[in-house]
PDB file of C-alpha atoms in Angstrom:
ATOM      1  CA  MET A  17      65.236  91.685 118.791  1.00  0.00           C
ATOM      2  CA  THR A  18      63.312  93.579 121.293  1.00  0.00           C
ATOM      3  CA  ILE A  19      60.075  91.360 123.967  1.00  0.00           C
ATOM      4  CA  LEU A  20      56.945  93.638 124.592  1.00  0.00           C
ATOM      5  CA  LEU A  21      56.459  92.037 127.859  1.00  0.00           C
ATOM      6  CA  ASP A  22      53.272  91.770 129.854  1.00  0.00           C
ATOM      7  CA  ILE A  23      53.805  90.954 133.501  1.00  0.00           C
ATOM      8  CA  ASP A  24      49.680  89.785 134.524  1.00  0.00           C
ATOM      9  CA  GLY A  25      48.267  86.693 132.017  1.00  0.00           C
ATOM     10  CA  VAL A  26      51.751  86.285 130.314  1.00  0.00           C
ATOM     11  CA  LEU A  27      53.894  84.891 134.071  1.00  0.00           C
ATOM     12  CA  VAL A  28      51.729  85.918 136.931  1.00  0.00           C
ATOM     13  CA  THR A  29      48.678  83.229 135.661  1.00  0.00           C
ATOM     14  CA  THR A  30      46.357  83.323 139.108  1.00  0.00           C
ATOM     15  CA  PRO A  31      42.779  83.913 137.817  1.00  0.00           C
ATOM     16  CA  VAL A  32      41.414  86.449 139.774  1.00  0.00           C
ATOM     17  CA  TRP A  33      39.271  84.302 142.825  1.00  0.00           C
ATOM     18  CA  ARG A  34      42.277  83.674 143.830  1.00  0.00           C
ATOM     19  CA  ALA A  35      44.474  84.746 146.702  1.00  0.00           C
ATOM     20  CA  VAL A  36      48.197  85.533 144.629  1.00  0.00           C
ATOM     21  CA  GLU A  37      50.913  83.236 145.968  1.00  0.00           C
ATOM     22  CA  LEU A  38      53.746  86.103 146.491  1.00  0.00           C
ATOM     23  CA  HIS A  39      57.881  85.023 145.868  1.00  0.00           C
ATOM     24  CA  GLY A  40      59.950  85.735 148.451  1.00  0.00           C
ATOM     25  CA  ASP A  41      61.040  88.870 147.037  1.00  0.00           C
ATOM     26  CA  GLY A  42      57.683  90.741 147.806  1.00  0.00           C
ATOM     27  CA  PHE A  43      55.899  89.892 144.167  1.00  0.00           C
ATOM     28  CA  MET A  44      53.738  87.975 142.730  1.00  0.00           C
ATOM     29  CA  GLU A  45      54.653  84.495 141.538  1.00  0.00           C
ATOM     30  CA  PHE A  46      55.583  82.921 138.321  1.00  0.00           C
ATOM     31  CA  ASN A  47      53.913  80.500 136.448  1.00  0.00           C
ATOM     32  CA  GLY A  48      57.009  78.380 136.085  1.00  0.00           C
ATOM     33  CA  ARG A  49      55.853  77.294 132.988  1.00  0.00           C
ATOM     34  CA  ALA A  50      55.709  80.852 131.222  1.00  0.00           C
ATOM     35  CA  ALA A  51      59.276  81.771 133.247  1.00  0.00           C
ATOM     36  CA  LYS A  52      60.782  78.832 131.851  1.00  0.00           C
ATOM     37  CA  ASN A  53      59.028  79.116 128.355  1.00  0.00           C
ATOM     38  CA  LEU A  54      60.519  83.037 128.393  1.00  0.00           C
ATOM     39  CA  ALA A  55      63.270  81.813 129.529  1.00  0.00           C
ATOM     40  CA  ASP A  56      63.586  79.528 126.954  1.00  0.00           C
ATOM     41  CA  ILE A  57      63.040  82.608 123.855  1.00  0.00           C
ATOM     42  CA  LEU A  58      65.385  84.615 125.365  1.00  0.00           C
ATOM     43  CA  ASP A  59      68.125  81.604 125.712  1.00  0.00           C
ATOM     44  CA  GLU A  60      67.891  81.551 121.752  1.00  0.00           C
ATOM     45  CA  THR A  61      67.537  84.837 119.974  1.00  0.00           C
ATOM     46  CA  GLY A  62      69.571  87.343 122.726  1.00  0.00           C
ATOM     47  CA  ALA A  63      66.932  89.396 123.616  1.00  0.00           C
ATOM     48  CA  ASP A  64      66.659  92.240 125.402  1.00  0.00           C
ATOM     49  CA  ILE A  65      62.923  92.576 127.580  1.00  0.00           C
ATOM     50  CA  ILE A  66      60.690  96.257 127.192  1.00  0.00           C
ATOM     51  CA  LEU A  67      58.412  96.170 130.411  1.00  0.00           C
ATOM     52  CA  THR A  68      54.814  97.500 128.744  1.00  0.00           C
ATOM     53  CA  SER A  69      53.323  96.401 132.037  1.00  0.00           C
ATOM     54  CA  THR A  70      51.722  99.022 134.361  1.00  0.00           C
ATOM     55  CA  HIS A  71      53.390  96.547 136.920  1.00  0.00           C
ATOM     56  CA  ARG A  72      57.022  98.472 136.017  1.00  0.00           C
ATOM     57  CA  ILE A  73      56.404 101.637 137.474  1.00  0.00           C
ATOM     58  CA  SER A  74      56.618  99.794 140.916  1.00  0.00           C
ATOM     59  CA  TYR A  75      59.877  98.712 140.395  1.00  0.00           C
ATOM     60  CA  SER A  76      63.023 100.437 138.898  1.00  0.00           C
ATOM     61  CA  VAL A  77      65.197  98.551 135.479  1.00  0.00           C
ATOM     62  CA  GLU A  78      67.334  97.619 138.229  1.00  0.00           C
ATOM     63  CA  GLU A  79      65.250  96.130 140.539  1.00  0.00           C
ATOM     64  CA  TRP A  80      63.658  94.363 137.522  1.00  0.00           C
ATOM     65  CA  LYS A  81      66.527  93.624 136.455  1.00  0.00           C
ATOM     66  CA  VAL A  82      66.818  91.063 139.905  1.00  0.00           C
ATOM     67  CA  LEU A  83      62.707  90.672 140.340  1.00  0.00           C
ATOM     68  CA  LEU A  84      63.844  88.936 136.635  1.00  0.00           C
ATOM     69  CA  MET A  85      66.857  86.476 137.353  1.00  0.00           C
ATOM     70  CA  THR A  86      65.430  85.285 140.349  1.00  0.00           C
ATOM     71  CA  ARG A  87      62.893  83.281 138.486  1.00  0.00           C
ATOM     72  CA  GLY A  88      65.724  82.306 136.113  1.00  0.00           C
ATOM     73  CA  ILE A  89      64.500  85.048 133.008  1.00  0.00           C
ATOM     74  CA  LYS A  90      67.890  86.839 132.042  1.00  0.00           C
ATOM     75  CA  PRO A  91      67.308  89.805 129.218  1.00  0.00           C
ATOM     76  CA  THR A  92      70.754  90.936 127.619  1.00  0.00           C
ATOM     77  CA  ALA A  93      69.443  94.202 128.652  1.00  0.00           C
ATOM     78  CA  LEU A  94      65.975  95.526 130.271  1.00  0.00           C
ATOM     79  CA  ALA A  95      64.139  98.747 129.852  1.00  0.00           C
ATOM     80  CA  LYS A  96      60.793 100.092 130.686  1.00  0.00           C
ATOM     81  CA  ILE A  97      58.132 100.970 127.333  1.00  0.00           C
ATOM     82  CA  ASN A  98      58.474 104.971 128.130  1.00  0.00           C
ATOM     83  CA  GLY A  99      59.454 106.956 131.554  1.00  0.00           C
ATOM     84  CA  LEU A 100      55.960 106.964 133.008  1.00  0.00           C
ATOM     85  CA  VAL A 101      55.425 106.202 136.809  1.00  0.00           C
ATOM     86  CA  ALA A 102      52.288 107.222 137.494  1.00  0.00           C
ATOM     87  CA  LEU A 103      49.127 104.846 137.039  1.00  0.00           C
ATOM     88  CA  ASP A 104      47.324 107.826 135.597  1.00  0.00           C
ATOM     89  CA  ALA A 105      49.359 109.046 133.840  1.00  0.00           C
ATOM     90  CA  MET A 106      49.280 105.656 131.131  1.00  0.00           C
ATOM     91  CA  ARG A 107      48.017 105.380 128.394  1.00  0.00           C
ATOM     92  CA  ASP A 108      46.411 102.246 126.906  1.00  0.00           C
ATOM     93  CA  ARG A 109      48.520  99.618 126.113  1.00  0.00           C
ATOM     94  CA  ALA A 110      47.866  99.708 123.112  1.00  0.00           C
ATOM     95  CA  ALA A 111      48.448 103.830 122.173  1.00  0.00           C
ATOM     96  CA  GLU A 112      51.476 103.045 124.641  1.00  0.00           C
ATOM     97  CA  ILE A 113      53.467 100.313 121.544  1.00  0.00           C
ATOM     98  CA  GLU A 114      51.981 102.768 118.574  1.00  0.00           C
ATOM     99  CA  ALA A 115      53.972 104.944 119.963  1.00  0.00           C
ATOM    100  CA  TRP A 116      56.835 102.450 120.826  1.00  0.00           C
ATOM    101  CA  VAL A 117      56.932 101.533 117.137  1.00  0.00           C
ATOM    102  CA  ASN A 118      56.887 104.646 115.785  1.00  0.00           C
ATOM    103  CA  GLY A 119      59.044 105.572 117.613  1.00  0.00           C
ATOM    104  CA  PRO A 120      62.669 104.401 119.619  1.00  0.00           C
ATOM    105  CA  GLY A 121      61.444 101.452 117.857  1.00  0.00           C
ATOM    106  CA  VAL A 122      61.334 102.174 114.147  1.00  0.00           C
ATOM    107  CA  GLY A 123      63.511  99.848 112.230  1.00  0.00           C
ATOM    108  CA  LYS A 124      63.126  97.001 115.602  1.00  0.00           C
ATOM    109  CA  ASN A 125      62.525  93.228 115.096  1.00  0.00           C
ATOM    110  CA  TYR A 126      60.660  92.373 117.746  1.00  0.00           C
ATOM    111  CA  VAL A 127      57.331  90.734 119.557  1.00  0.00           C
ATOM    112  CA  ILE A 128      54.900  91.941 121.740  1.00  0.00           C
ATOM    113  CA  ILE A 129      53.684  89.098 124.491  1.00  0.00           C
ATOM    114  CA  ASP A 130      50.760  90.104 126.019  1.00  0.00           C
ATOM    115  CA  ASP A 131      46.895  89.314 126.805  1.00  0.00           C
ATOM    116  CA  ASP A 132      45.559  92.576 126.488  1.00  0.00           C
ATOM    117  CA  LEU A 133      43.048  92.515 123.329  1.00  0.00           C
ATOM    118  CA  SER A 134      43.620  96.253 122.720  1.00  0.00           C
ATOM    119  CA  ILE A 135      46.242  95.620 121.123  1.00  0.00           C
ATOM    120  CA  ASN A 136      43.863  93.766 118.106  1.00  0.00           C
ATOM    121  CA  ARG A 137      42.463  97.495 117.583  1.00  0.00           C
ATOM    122  CA  LEU A 138      46.381  98.575 115.761  1.00  0.00           C
ATOM    123  CA  SER A 139      47.693  97.990 112.350  1.00  0.00           C
ATOM    124  CA  SER A 140      48.047  94.686 110.941  1.00  0.00           C
ATOM    125  CA  VAL A 141      51.850  95.601 110.836  1.00  0.00           C
ATOM    126  CA  ILE A 142      51.881  95.416 114.618  1.00  0.00           C
ATOM    127  CA  LYS A 143      49.108  93.386 115.259  1.00  0.00           C
ATOM    128  CA  ASN A 144      51.692  90.140 112.773  1.00  0.00           C
ATOM    129  CA  ARG A 145      54.143  90.792 115.689  1.00  0.00           C
ATOM    130  CA  PHE A 146      51.556  90.465 118.070  1.00  0.00           C
ATOM    131  CA  VAL A 147      50.806  87.149 120.872  1.00  0.00           C
ATOM    132  CA  LEU A 148      47.767  87.238 122.404  1.00  0.00           C
ATOM    133  CA  THR A 149      48.491  84.694 125.693  1.00  0.00           C
ATOM    134  CA  LYS A 150      45.411  83.633 127.987  1.00  0.00           C
ATOM    135  CA  PRO A 151      45.251  85.241 131.012  1.00  0.00           C
ATOM    136  CA  MET A 152      44.725  81.813 132.971  1.00  0.00           C
ATOM    137  CA  ILE A 153      47.043  79.970 130.636  1.00  0.00           C
ATOM    138  CA  GLY A 154      50.159  82.551 130.104  1.00  0.00           C
ATOM    139  CA  LEU A 155      53.004  81.781 127.579  1.00  0.00           C
ATOM    140  CA  ASP A 156      52.481  78.299 126.600  1.00  0.00           C
ATOM    141  CA  GLU A 157      55.353  76.247 124.589  1.00  0.00           C
ATOM    142  CA  ALA A 158      52.253  77.488 121.506  1.00  0.00           C
ATOM    143  CA  ALA A 159      52.058  80.737 122.218  1.00  0.00           C
ATOM    144  CA  ALA A 160      56.182  81.069 123.197  1.00  0.00           C
ATOM    145  CA  LEU A 161      56.409  79.061 119.251  1.00  0.00           C
ATOM    146  CA  LYS A 162      54.673  81.573 117.637  1.00  0.00           C
ATOM    147  CA  ALA A 163      57.485  84.391 119.675  1.00  0.00           C
ATOM    148  CA  LEU A 164      59.581  82.824 117.930  1.00  0.00           C
ATOM    149  CA  ASN A 165      58.756  82.598 114.425  1.00  0.00           C
ATOM    150  CA  ILE A 166      58.323  85.832 115.348  1.00  0.00           C
ATOM    151  CA  LEU A 167      61.934  86.742 116.492  1.00  0.00           C
ATOM    152  CA  ARG A 168      63.431  84.375 113.626  1.00  0.00           C
ATOM    153  CA  ASN A 169      61.435  85.818 110.862  1.00  0.00           C
ATOM    154  CA  GLY A 170      62.085  89.999 111.807  1.00  0.00           C
ATOM    155  CA  PHE A 171      60.500  91.530 109.201  1.00  0.00           C
ATOM    156  CA  LYS A 172      59.636  88.724 106.205  1.00  0.00           C
TER     157      LYS A 172
END
């Protein structure tokens, strides 16, 4: 099982008009409830995380593992959606997710947790595995339950 995970609008929910609080490691503070909901999904499913966030280029996979673990999030495995290292090289989120689904993700049981509406333009097969979060709420209980149901039901 795999979670394609965004950060802003999923785990970081600070409104744009407020200064973002920083954690002791220098990265943005996560919404505690959203982090717990993600941790609960991981505890139940043992899912891997594939980072889709543009923030993925700021840290190595090892640094991301530490960053997530200090916030109580312990994925079985962690990777980035692709090897890009610069913002100007990135395509839009929907294109990156579609490339993953049709490449390394073929045959995998996955869920997309993101606040990026561009994902809605993808095929219904992909959209059916998409949990849209609200940017200032993040991964709330309803979104977490939807994500769990997608992972539990696989490709039914």
